[in-house]
Short mmCIF file of C-alpha atoms in Angstrom, two decimals:
data_model
loop_
_atom_site.label_atom_id
_atom_site.label_comp_id
_atom_site.label_asym_id
_atom_site.label_seq_id
_atom_site.Cartn_x
_atom_site.Cartn_y
_atom_site.Cartn_z
CA MET A 1 -29.33 -20.79 10.55
CA SER A 2 -26.17 -19.33 9.47
CA ALA A 3 -22.97 -20.85 7.71
CA PHE A 4 -20.88 -20.44 10.32
CA THR A 5 -23.44 -22.05 13.70
CA SER A 6 -24.05 -24.80 11.23
CA TRP A 7 -20.22 -25.14 10.48
CA PRO A 8 -19.33 -27.71 9.82
CA PRO A 9 -21.11 -30.04 8.06
CA ASP A 10 -22.61 -33.61 9.75
CA ILE A 11 -20.58 -36.65 8.49
CA ALA A 12 -20.17 -40.11 9.82
CA PRO A 13 -16.68 -41.43 11.59
CA ASP A 14 -15.60 -43.26 8.45
CA GLN A 15 -15.82 -40.47 6.13
CA VAL A 16 -13.91 -38.50 9.21
CA ALA A 17 -12.03 -41.02 8.84
CA GLU A 18 -11.50 -41.31 4.65
CA LEU A 19 -10.89 -37.09 4.75
CA THR A 20 -7.81 -37.58 7.28
CA HIS A 21 -6.52 -40.16 5.15
CA LEU A 22 -6.80 -38.14 1.65
CA ALA A 23 -5.50 -34.79 4.15
CA THR A 24 -2.10 -36.03 5.02
CA THR A 25 -1.33 -38.31 1.99
CA TYR A 26 -1.53 -34.78 0.04
CA ALA A 27 0.24 -33.29 2.63
CA LEU A 28 2.67 -35.31 2.68
CA SER A 29 2.40 -35.41 -0.97
CA HIS A 30 2.51 -32.16 -1.62
CA ALA A 31 5.03 -30.52 0.77
CA LEU A 32 3.01 -29.42 3.20
CA LEU A 33 5.12 -30.31 5.65
CA TYR A 34 7.14 -29.74 8.75
CA LEU A 35 10.85 -31.59 10.41
CA PRO A 36 9.93 -33.27 12.93
CA PRO A 37 11.54 -32.17 16.45
CA HIS A 38 14.09 -33.04 17.17
CA SER A 39 14.97 -35.97 18.79
CA SER A 40 19.22 -35.83 19.61
CA ALA A 41 21.60 -32.94 20.72
CA PRO A 42 22.49 -32.16 17.91
CA PRO A 43 20.62 -32.42 15.39
CA PRO A 44 21.41 -34.35 12.40
CA PRO A 45 23.30 -32.54 9.74
CA ALA A 46 20.26 -33.12 7.16
CA PRO A 47 16.56 -34.17 7.51
CA THR A 48 15.79 -37.62 7.71
CA SER A 49 12.23 -37.45 7.47
CA ALA A 50 9.42 -34.60 7.42
CA ILE A 51 5.80 -34.87 9.27
CA HIS A 52 2.62 -32.85 7.72
CA ALA A 53 2.20 -29.73 8.72
CA PRO A 54 -1.03 -29.16 11.26
CA LEU A 55 -4.11 -28.68 8.73
CA SER A 56 -7.89 -28.85 9.27
CA LEU A 57 -10.10 -30.70 7.01
CA PHE A 58 -13.09 -28.60 6.49
CA PRO A 59 -12.07 -24.78 4.53
CA THR A 60 -13.01 -21.89 6.84
CA PRO A 61 -16.30 -19.93 6.01
CA ILE A 62 -15.25 -16.43 4.99
CA PRO A 63 -18.29 -13.95 3.63
CA ARG A 64 -17.18 -12.89 0.21
CA ASN A 65 -17.76 -9.06 0.32
CA LEU A 66 -15.06 -9.20 3.41
CA PHE A 67 -12.50 -11.63 1.84
CA ALA A 68 -13.00 -9.33 -1.46
CA ARG A 69 -12.17 -5.92 1.50
CA ALA A 70 -9.43 -8.21 2.71
CA ARG A 71 -7.88 -8.12 -0.35
CA ARG A 72 -8.53 -4.60 -1.38
CA LEU A 73 -7.02 -3.26 1.74
CA GLN A 74 -4.04 -5.12 1.23
CA ARG A 75 -3.08 -1.73 -1.03
CA ALA A 76 -3.70 0.27 0.60
CA TYR A 77 -1.67 -0.99 3.52
CA ASN A 78 1.36 -1.99 1.76
CA LEU A 79 0.86 2.11 0.29
CA LEU A 80 0.79 3.01 4.06
CA TYR A 81 3.91 1.36 5.69
CA ALA A 82 5.80 2.40 2.47
CA ARG A 83 5.22 5.21 3.97
CA VAL A 84 5.90 4.84 7.43
CA THR A 85 8.89 3.67 7.04
CA MET A 86 10.41 6.17 4.52
CA ASP A 87 9.54 9.22 7.55
CA THR A 88 12.32 9.14 9.68
CA ALA A 89 11.04 11.65 11.74
CA PHE A 90 7.73 10.03 12.65
CA LEU A 91 9.88 6.53 13.01
CA ASP A 92 12.34 8.20 15.85
CA GLU A 93 9.77 9.79 17.57
CA ILE A 94 7.68 6.58 18.85
CA MET A 95 10.11 4.02 18.48
CA GLY A 96 13.74 5.85 19.00
CA GLU A 97 15.39 7.78 21.82
CA GLY A 98 11.99 9.12 24.23
CA GLY A 99 10.03 6.44 22.82
CA VAL A 100 9.96 2.73 22.29
CA ALA A 101 13.79 2.15 22.61
CA ASP A 102 14.48 3.66 26.03
CA VAL A 103 12.41 0.68 27.75
CA ASP A 104 12.51 -2.27 25.29
CA ASP A 105 16.12 -3.49 25.21
CA PHE A 106 15.37 -5.86 21.57
CA THR A 107 13.96 -2.80 20.16
CA GLY A 108 16.29 0.13 21.50
CA GLU A 109 18.93 -2.28 20.25
CA ILE A 110 17.46 -2.19 16.00
CA TRP A 111 16.69 1.42 16.40
CA ARG A 112 20.04 2.23 17.18
CA ALA A 113 21.64 -0.02 14.45
CA TRP A 114 19.61 1.93 12.18
CA LYS A 115 20.62 5.31 13.21
CA GLY A 116 24.20 4.17 13.30
CA LEU A 117 24.09 3.18 9.69
CA ARG A 118 22.58 6.14 9.11
CA GLU A 119 25.01 8.27 10.33
CA GLU A 120 27.61 6.77 8.23
CA GLY A 121 25.27 7.15 5.45
CA VAL A 122 22.91 4.30 3.94
CA ALA A 123 24.21 2.04 0.78
CA GLN A 124 20.56 1.16 -0.68
CA HIS A 125 17.92 3.41 -0.45
CA LEU A 126 15.40 0.32 -1.56
CA HIS A 127 13.34 -1.68 0.71
CA LEU A 128 12.28 -4.80 0.35
CA GLY A 129 8.42 -5.73 2.38
CA LEU A 130 7.28 -9.36 1.83
CA PHE A 131 4.11 -8.23 4.33
CA ARG A 132 1.11 -9.84 5.41
CA SER A 133 -2.27 -8.17 7.01
CA ASP A 134 -4.31 -10.73 9.66
CA TYR A 135 -7.94 -10.27 10.27
CA LEU A 136 -10.53 -11.33 12.44
CA LEU A 137 -14.45 -11.49 11.84
CA HIS A 138 -16.15 -9.20 14.32
CA GLN A 139 -19.28 -9.82 15.68
CA PRO A 140 -19.65 -7.73 19.11
CA VAL A 141 -23.29 -9.24 19.55
CA GLU A 142 -25.11 -12.73 17.99
CA GLY A 143 -27.22 -11.70 15.34
CA ASP A 144 -25.23 -8.60 14.27
CA GLU A 145 -23.84 -8.19 11.27
CA ILE A 146 -20.75 -9.77 10.94
CA GLY A 147 -17.37 -7.03 9.97
CA LEU A 148 -13.92 -7.64 9.51
CA LYS A 149 -10.50 -6.35 12.42
CA GLN A 150 -7.40 -6.14 12.18
CA VAL A 151 -5.31 -8.03 14.24
CA GLU A 152 -1.90 -7.06 13.44
CA PHE A 153 0.43 -6.36 10.01
CA ASN A 154 3.73 -8.33 9.80
CA THR A 155 6.67 -6.88 8.01
CA ILE A 156 8.94 -9.36 9.31
CA SER A 157 9.61 -13.12 8.80
CA SER A 158 5.88 -12.67 7.31
CA SER A 159 5.64 -16.87 6.61
CA PHE A 160 3.32 -19.93 5.48
CA GLY A 161 2.12 -18.08 2.08
CA ALA A 162 3.78 -21.46 0.44
CA LEU A 163 2.19 -24.09 3.41
CA SER A 164 -0.97 -21.64 2.14
CA GLN A 165 -1.24 -22.37 -1.06
CA GLN A 166 -0.67 -26.13 -0.30
CA VAL A 167 -3.31 -26.29 2.37
CA ALA A 168 -5.83 -24.60 -0.22
CA GLY A 169 -4.70 -27.14 -3.18
CA MET A 170 -5.52 -29.78 -0.27
CA HIS A 171 -9.14 -28.66 0.26
CA ARG A 172 -9.55 -28.23 -3.05
CA HIS A 173 -8.57 -32.22 -3.87
CA LEU A 174 -10.73 -33.35 -0.96
CA GLN A 175 -13.95 -32.12 -2.50
CA ALA A 176 -13.02 -32.85 -5.82
CA SER A 177 -12.33 -36.31 -4.83
CA THR A 178 -14.94 -36.54 -2.67
CA GLY A 179 -17.26 -34.26 -2.72
CA TYR A 180 -17.34 -33.90 0.95
CA PHE A 181 -19.65 -36.33 1.14
CA ASP A 182 -22.65 -34.36 -0.55
CA ALA A 183 -22.21 -32.66 3.76
CA SER A 184 -23.09 -29.01 2.48
CA PRO A 185 -23.98 -27.11 -0.49
CA LEU A 186 -21.67 -24.51 0.85
CA LEU A 187 -19.02 -26.94 -0.56
CA LYS A 188 -18.96 -26.51 -4.30
CA PRO A 189 -15.66 -26.04 -5.98
CA GLU A 190 -16.24 -21.83 -7.35
CA ASN A 191 -17.01 -21.26 -3.33
CA PHE A 192 -12.84 -22.34 -2.95
CA PRO A 193 -10.69 -19.43 -4.33
CA PRO A 194 -7.87 -19.56 -5.92
CA ASN A 195 -4.16 -19.10 -3.70
CA ASP A 196 -1.17 -18.86 -5.89
CA THR A 197 0.64 -17.17 -3.24
CA VAL A 198 4.00 -18.46 -3.98
CA GLN A 199 4.28 -16.65 -7.14
CA GLY A 200 3.30 -13.84 -5.70
CA LEU A 201 5.52 -13.43 -3.47
CA VAL A 202 8.43 -14.49 -5.43
CA SER A 203 7.54 -12.12 -7.90
CA GLY A 204 8.14 -9.37 -5.54
CA ILE A 205 11.35 -10.64 -4.49
CA ALA A 206 12.23 -11.24 -8.67
CA GLU A 207 11.39 -7.12 -8.17
CA ALA A 208 13.74 -6.55 -5.80
CA HIS A 209 16.19 -8.65 -7.10
CA LYS A 210 16.19 -6.99 -10.70
CA ALA A 211 15.94 -3.41 -8.82
CA TYR A 212 19.55 -4.37 -7.39
CA GLY A 213 20.67 -4.65 -10.95
CA VAL A 214 23.31 -7.66 -11.02
CA PRO A 215 22.14 -10.30 -12.63
CA SER A 216 24.08 -13.15 -11.39
CA ALA A 217 23.73 -12.23 -7.53
CA ARG A 218 21.47 -14.36 -5.36
CA VAL A 219 19.22 -13.61 -3.06
CA LEU A 220 20.19 -14.33 0.95
CA PHE A 221 17.47 -16.32 3.53
CA VAL A 222 18.86 -15.21 7.06
CA VAL A 223 17.01 -18.89 8.27
CA GLN A 224 16.49 -19.03 12.12
CA PRO A 225 19.27 -22.13 13.27
CA ASN A 226 17.71 -25.95 13.21
CA GLU A 227 14.33 -24.42 11.21
CA ARG A 228 11.28 -27.03 11.50
CA ASN A 229 8.90 -25.01 8.78
CA VAL A 230 12.13 -24.98 6.69
CA PHE A 231 9.48 -26.00 3.45
CA ASP A 232 7.48 -22.92 3.29
CA GLN A 233 10.53 -21.61 2.84
CA ARG A 234 11.72 -23.89 0.61
CA LEU A 235 9.00 -24.06 -1.47
CA LEU A 236 9.45 -19.78 -2.05
CA GLU A 237 12.89 -20.57 -3.30
CA TYR A 238 12.41 -23.29 -5.50
CA GLU A 239 9.87 -20.73 -7.65
CA LEU A 240 11.98 -17.81 -7.53
CA PHE A 241 14.79 -20.85 -9.58
CA GLN A 242 12.21 -22.79 -12.04
CA ARG A 243 10.40 -18.73 -12.65
CA TYR A 244 13.13 -16.53 -12.97
CA LYS A 245 16.57 -18.59 -12.68
CA ILE A 246 17.91 -16.71 -9.11
CA TYR A 247 19.76 -18.83 -7.04
CA VAL A 248 19.16 -18.42 -3.45
CA VAL A 249 21.59 -19.63 -0.60
CA ARG A 250 20.85 -19.70 3.26
CA ARG A 251 22.37 -19.25 5.83
CA THR A 252 21.82 -18.44 10.34
CA PHE A 253 23.33 -15.34 11.89
CA SER A 254 26.41 -17.56 13.31
CA GLU A 255 27.86 -18.22 9.96
CA LEU A 256 27.16 -15.07 8.66
CA THR A 257 29.20 -13.33 11.43
CA ALA A 258 31.38 -16.30 10.73
CA ALA A 259 31.73 -15.50 7.03
CA ALA A 260 29.92 -12.14 6.00
CA SER A 261 31.80 -9.42 4.20
CA LEU A 262 31.67 -6.30 2.26
CA SER A 263 33.60 -5.23 -0.61
CA PRO A 264 35.11 -1.95 -1.47
CA ALA A 265 31.91 -0.77 -2.74
CA ARG A 266 29.92 -2.39 -0.67
CA ALA A 267 28.27 -5.18 -2.50
CA LEU A 268 27.48 -8.14 0.33
CA LEU A 269 29.23 -11.23 -0.26
CA ILE A 270 29.04 -14.78 1.18
CA PRO A 271 31.85 -17.67 0.50
CA THR A 272 31.05 -20.49 -1.55
CA ILE A 273 30.56 -23.91 0.22
CA PRO A 274 33.16 -25.11 0.89
CA PRO A 275 35.11 -22.53 0.92
CA ASP A 276 37.68 -22.10 -2.48
CA ALA A 277 39.93 -19.47 -2.58
CA SER A 278 39.84 -20.21 -6.12
CA ARG A 279 36.42 -19.49 -6.85
CA SER A 280 34.44 -15.50 -6.55
CA PRO A 281 32.43 -15.59 -3.51
CA ILE A 282 28.85 -14.80 -4.03
CA GLU A 283 27.40 -11.44 -4.41
CA ILE A 284 23.95 -11.26 -2.81
CA SER A 285 20.84 -9.06 -4.67
CA VAL A 286 18.09 -9.45 -1.44
CA VAL A 287 18.05 -10.48 1.54
CA TYR A 288 15.31 -12.06 2.92
CA TYR A 289 15.20 -12.24 6.57
CA ARG A 290 13.13 -15.21 8.35
CA ALA A 291 14.73 -14.62 11.21
CA GLY A 292 15.87 -11.63 13.49
CA TYR A 293 12.42 -10.80 14.58
CA THR A 294 13.15 -12.31 18.16
CA PRO A 295 15.15 -11.10 20.88
CA THR A 296 16.70 -14.97 20.98
CA ASP A 297 17.42 -14.73 17.17
CA TYR A 298 20.60 -12.19 18.34
CA PRO A 299 22.09 -14.55 20.99
CA ASN A 300 25.27 -12.28 21.69
CA PRO A 301 26.68 -8.15 20.51
CA GLU A 302 27.78 -10.11 17.41
CA THR A 303 24.78 -11.28 16.24
CA TYR A 304 23.71 -8.26 15.91
CA ALA A 305 26.99 -6.74 14.94
CA THR A 306 26.41 -9.07 11.89
CA ARG A 307 22.85 -7.37 11.28
CA ALA A 308 23.61 -3.86 10.74
CA LEU A 309 26.90 -5.22 8.41
CA LEU A 310 23.85 -6.74 5.96
CA GLU A 311 22.25 -3.80 6.13
CA ARG A 312 25.10 -1.37 5.52
CA SER A 313 25.90 -3.15 1.96
CA ARG A 314 24.04 -2.29 -1.15
CA ALA A 315 22.37 -5.84 -1.41
CA ILE A 316 17.96 -4.75 -0.42
CA GLN A 317 17.12 -5.82 3.15
CA CYS A 318 13.50 -7.54 3.70
CA PRO A 319 12.49 -5.99 5.44
CA SER A 320 15.14 -2.77 6.56
CA LEU A 321 16.17 -1.98 9.97
CA ALA A 322 13.73 0.39 9.35
CA LEU A 323 10.38 -1.40 8.04
CA GLN A 324 10.80 -3.42 10.78
CA LEU A 325 10.57 -1.00 13.01
CA ALA A 326 7.39 0.36 11.41
CA GLY A 327 5.92 -2.76 11.94
CA GLY A 328 5.90 -2.12 15.86
CA LYS A 329 2.72 -2.34 17.88
CA LYS A 330 3.43 1.11 18.91
CA VAL A 331 3.65 2.82 15.18
CA GLN A 332 0.29 0.58 15.03
CA GLN A 333 -1.05 2.14 17.59
CA VAL A 334 -0.26 5.97 17.64
CA LEU A 335 -1.35 4.87 13.72
CA ALA A 336 -4.92 4.59 15.03
CA SER A 337 -4.84 7.80 16.84
CA PRO A 338 -6.97 10.49 15.55
CA GLY A 339 -5.93 12.37 12.40
CA VAL A 340 -2.14 10.32 12.32
CA LEU A 341 -3.13 8.08 9.66
CA GLU A 342 -4.20 10.62 7.57
CA ARG A 343 -0.38 12.39 7.39
CA PHE A 344 0.56 9.27 5.56
CA LEU A 345 -2.73 8.59 3.77
CA SER A 346 -5.99 9.80 1.93
CA SER A 347 -9.62 8.92 1.90
CA GLU A 348 -9.09 8.42 -1.59
CA GLU A 349 -6.48 5.99 -1.24
CA GLY A 350 -8.04 4.23 1.57
CA ALA A 351 -7.63 5.75 5.00
CA ASP A 352 -11.01 5.42 5.49
CA GLU A 353 -11.38 1.64 5.25
CA ILE A 354 -8.25 0.72 7.21
CA ARG A 355 -9.48 2.61 9.97
CA ASP A 356 -12.65 1.23 9.82
CA SER A 357 -10.89 -2.07 9.99
CA TRP A 358 -9.12 -1.10 13.88
CA MET A 359 -10.31 -2.01 17.08
CA ALA A 360 -9.93 0.53 19.73
CA MET A 361 -6.00 0.88 20.58
CA TRP A 362 -3.86 3.19 23.21
CA GLY A 363 -0.99 3.20 24.70
CA LEU A 364 -0.66 1.96 28.79
CA ASP A 365 1.30 5.21 29.34
CA ASP A 366 -1.07 7.59 27.57
CA ASP A 367 -3.56 9.44 29.22
CA ALA A 368 -5.72 10.59 26.11
CA LEU A 369 -7.75 7.67 24.99
CA PRO A 370 -9.89 6.35 21.93
CA VAL A 371 -12.75 4.90 24.38
CA PRO A 372 -14.46 6.84 26.70
CA PRO A 373 -13.78 6.17 30.79
CA ALA A 374 -15.41 2.70 31.79
CA LYS A 375 -16.49 2.58 35.80
CA PRO A 376 -14.56 0.39 37.90
CA SER A 377 -16.14 -3.17 39.03
CA ALA A 378 -15.68 -3.79 42.95
CA ASP A 379 -12.52 -6.22 42.58
CA VAL A 380 -10.68 -3.96 40.45
CA HIS A 381 -7.90 -2.20 42.73
CA LEU A 382 -6.66 1.36 41.02
CA VAL A 383 -2.93 2.85 41.29
CA ASP A 384 -3.07 6.18 42.67
CA GLY A 385 -1.07 8.11 39.93
CA GLU A 386 -1.65 5.47 37.29
CA PRO A 387 -1.43 7.32 33.69
CA SER A 388 -5.01 7.22 32.42
CA GLY A 389 -3.85 4.31 29.62
CA THR A 390 -2.59 1.53 32.36
CA ARG A 391 -6.13 2.55 34.47
CA GLU A 392 -8.67 1.90 31.92
CA ALA A 393 -6.51 -0.97 30.73
CA ARG A 394 -7.27 -2.90 34.75
CA VAL A 395 -11.09 -1.51 34.32
CA ARG A 396 -11.86 -2.76 30.91
CA ALA A 397 -9.20 -6.47 31.29
CA GLU A 398 -11.55 -9.24 30.45
CA SER A 399 -12.24 -7.19 26.91
CA LEU A 400 -8.71 -6.30 26.29
CA VAL A 401 -5.25 -7.40 25.17
CA LEU A 402 -1.62 -6.28 26.29
CA LYS A 403 1.14 -6.22 23.32
CA PRO A 404 4.72 -5.65 23.41
CA GLN A 405 7.24 -4.49 20.40
CA ARG A 406 6.99 -8.65 19.88
CA GLU A 407 6.37 -11.25 16.87
CA GLY A 408 6.32 -14.63 16.70
CA GLY A 409 3.68 -15.63 18.89
CA GLY A 410 2.64 -16.13 22.34
CA ASN A 411 3.68 -12.95 23.53
CA ASN A 412 0.36 -11.04 24.55
CA VAL A 413 -1.33 -10.43 27.57
CA TYR A 414 -5.52 -11.40 27.90
CA ARG A 415 -8.15 -11.25 30.24
CA SER A 416 -7.47 -12.18 33.71
CA ALA A 417 -3.82 -12.29 33.40
CA ILE A 418 -4.04 -8.37 32.34
CA ARG A 419 -4.56 -6.71 35.68
CA PRO A 420 -1.63 -9.69 37.77
CA PHE A 421 0.82 -8.31 34.93
CA LEU A 422 0.48 -5.06 35.27
CA ASP A 423 0.46 -4.70 38.78
CA THR A 424 4.65 -6.58 38.06
CA LEU A 425 5.23 -3.75 35.03
CA PRO A 426 7.85 -1.30 36.04
CA ALA A 427 6.10 1.79 35.14
CA ARG A 428 9.28 2.80 32.92
CA GLU A 429 8.42 -0.23 30.85
CA ARG A 430 4.59 1.04 30.23
CA ARG A 431 5.18 2.84 26.94
CA ALA A 432 6.56 -0.47 25.74
CA TRP A 433 2.77 -2.12 25.44
CA ILE A 434 -0.53 -1.10 23.56
CA ALA A 435 -3.39 -1.81 24.80
CA MET A 436 -6.36 -3.35 22.46
CA GLU A 437 -9.65 -4.07 22.23
CA LEU A 438 -10.46 -8.07 21.69
CA ILE A 439 -11.52 -8.72 18.31
CA ARG A 440 -15.27 -11.29 18.80
CA PRO A 441 -15.19 -13.82 16.20
CA PRO A 442 -18.74 -15.45 15.38
CA GLN A 443 -19.72 -17.80 18.30
CA GLY A 444 -20.38 -21.70 17.72
CA VAL A 445 -18.25 -22.20 14.34
CA GLY A 446 -16.65 -25.83 14.19
CA GLY A 447 -13.89 -27.77 13.17
CA TYR A 448 -11.98 -30.50 12.30
CA LEU A 449 -8.06 -30.01 13.41
CA VAL A 450 -5.81 -32.55 13.04
CA ARG A 451 -2.38 -31.81 14.70
CA ALA A 452 1.17 -32.15 12.77
CA GLY A 453 1.97 -35.50 13.09
CA ASP A 454 -0.76 -36.74 15.12
CA ALA A 455 -2.98 -38.16 12.31
CA GLN A 456 -3.13 -41.85 14.21
CA ASN A 457 -5.10 -39.76 16.66
CA GLY A 458 -7.59 -38.86 14.13
CA ALA A 459 -8.88 -35.58 14.15
CA VAL A 460 -10.54 -33.73 16.55
CA LYS A 461 -14.23 -31.71 15.90
CA GLY A 462 -13.94 -28.25 18.74
CA LYS A 463 -15.50 -25.02 18.42
CA VAL A 464 -12.78 -22.68 16.49
CA ILE A 465 -11.50 -19.07 15.86
CA SER A 466 -10.30 -18.48 12.28
CA GLU A 467 -7.92 -16.05 11.47
CA LEU A 468 -7.27 -14.87 7.72
CA GLY A 469 -3.97 -13.23 5.94
CA ILE A 470 -3.41 -11.35 2.95
CA PHE A 471 0.18 -11.38 1.87
CA GLY A 472 1.61 -8.39 -0.52
CA TRP A 473 4.96 -7.06 -1.11
CA ALA A 474 6.08 -3.62 -1.50
CA LEU A 475 9.70 -2.24 -2.99
CA PHE A 476 9.77 1.18 -2.46
CA GLY A 477 12.19 4.10 -1.72
CA GLY A 478 15.36 5.88 -3.77
CA GLU A 479 15.23 9.35 -4.94
CA GLU A 480 11.72 9.49 -5.84
CA LYS A 481 10.82 6.92 -3.88
CA ILE A 482 8.32 5.22 -5.68
CA VAL A 483 5.87 2.91 -4.30
CA LYS A 484 5.68 -0.70 -6.21
CA ASP A 485 3.51 -2.87 -4.64
CA GLU A 486 0.85 -6.14 -5.33
CA GLU A 487 -1.71 -7.79 -3.21
CA VAL A 488 -0.29 -11.59 -3.60
CA GLY A 489 -2.72 -14.24 -2.33
CA TRP A 490 -4.02 -15.46 1.21
CA LEU A 491 -3.69 -17.91 4.35
CA VAL A 492 -6.52 -19.14 6.63
CA ARG A 493 -5.09 -20.13 10.47
CA THR A 494 -7.77 -21.76 12.84
CA LYS A 495 -7.34 -22.36 16.27
CA GLY A 496 -9.23 -24.01 19.13
CA GLN A 497 -12.10 -21.21 20.67
CA ASP A 498 -10.64 -20.53 23.74
CA VAL A 499 -6.96 -20.31 22.73
CA ASP A 500 -5.88 -16.65 22.73
CA GLU A 501 -2.72 -16.92 20.92
CA GLY A 502 -2.39 -17.69 17.24
CA GLY A 503 0.99 -18.62 16.16
CA VAL A 504 0.89 -22.19 13.60
CA ALA A 505 5.12 -22.39 13.86
CA ALA A 506 4.15 -21.55 18.43
CA GLY A 507 1.80 -24.73 17.83
CA PHE A 508 -1.61 -22.64 18.67
CA SER A 509 -3.26 -23.32 15.10
CA VAL A 510 -3.64 -25.10 12.00
CA LEU A 511 -3.42 -24.37 8.86
CA ASP A 512 -6.43 -23.55 7.17
CA SER A 513 -8.07 -21.97 3.51
CA VAL A 514 -11.06 -19.77 2.51
CA LEU A 515 -14.54 -21.29 1.76
CA LEU A 516 -16.43 -18.16 0.53
CA VAL A 517 -20.17 -17.97 1.15
CA ASP A 518 -23.16 -15.35 0.80
#
């Protein structure tokens, strides 16, 4: 029996209770935390309590060769998305006028801000990306060799790097302190890979700060109001100061709208708190966005104007407007089209392995498809005049996911919901959506999941699916368009087998880590 179908190993109820107690107390002791839901409006001005983040008691088995492949692929993906970002004509064609911007209001706002910046004149030609490439194990038919397929590539607010390091430490602690009660010979120290994601991500921010060239400047974290996932961000902040003596300031878009300004030389300036006319404002070297990836982050035109103001400055953006657009699902789909990936990456640079990591994708407005036409079943109602991409999405609905140009979880349309959705989707909006064949993870894998702040109800055992994320950073641009990049760590998110969406912050998944298996 494989490690997957026999996972997790059998343990007694009192052993589950002991592991749960050890896991949750470790989490509370090591900032593996969330802020609790607010019970009052407005929330308190400062946190007064915290709850542990959602977590898994056992790490997830990942084949050693596939884990190594995912880590190796990250450098190729870093380079690919850096080059895509610097190809203005390519992004304009896909995401600009005549493309997604015409039919998706949010994408349109981001693209028009970028277009306006180019017309004014760009003050900072360097871009910083803190990336995460997400994968699922893929086994089309039980008994087939297990492969690795990419879910998506994230270019903005790639979260949970810090908490993923903490949960990996928690699993190593459980192994060291209990041996997992000798439940499985796989649970030995050499199968728990190290995870130093915090230092890795921070090294990318520090590299950008150094490139900015003003040691006394600070890094700006743009955050959402009432952020519950604050500890994932604070651990990066603390590492920046402890390792590099770089200070961080945190501001929401509304705070920046009221106070951010540009100097005559287009330095980004933030007032001190409290404001003090006798003290110089804070100069910003790097703007790191943990907000700005969803339309709800821009409640009014002033917020979009603030994003444009930040981008007009000399501060290095993480991500820039262009890099945010490059992370769009439509870009991923176009890259998968024949010959397009090879425009940016050679075989020697990893193009073949990247292409092998993709499932079939197409646009709903496409007529040329990467799959042969499927025969519709009797219950499928086809609509005359629809493009081949929409027709094929109707026919193949039970094996597909539809994706819009959104981040943050909860935006996709799956399987049986696809046909009713297509019936109501305006024809002009099809170009904003892509269809992607569903990845088929190995079946029969189980886990013990402990929900955030719910340890009193114990760990819940069930069938699960786990998603592996690999982190990387890239600093690129300038006159010579040089790319510096690294692969810097990983995470695992685990969810119930019957749950389609996968976001931890959105409440679908728990944090997990890797157990290497052969």
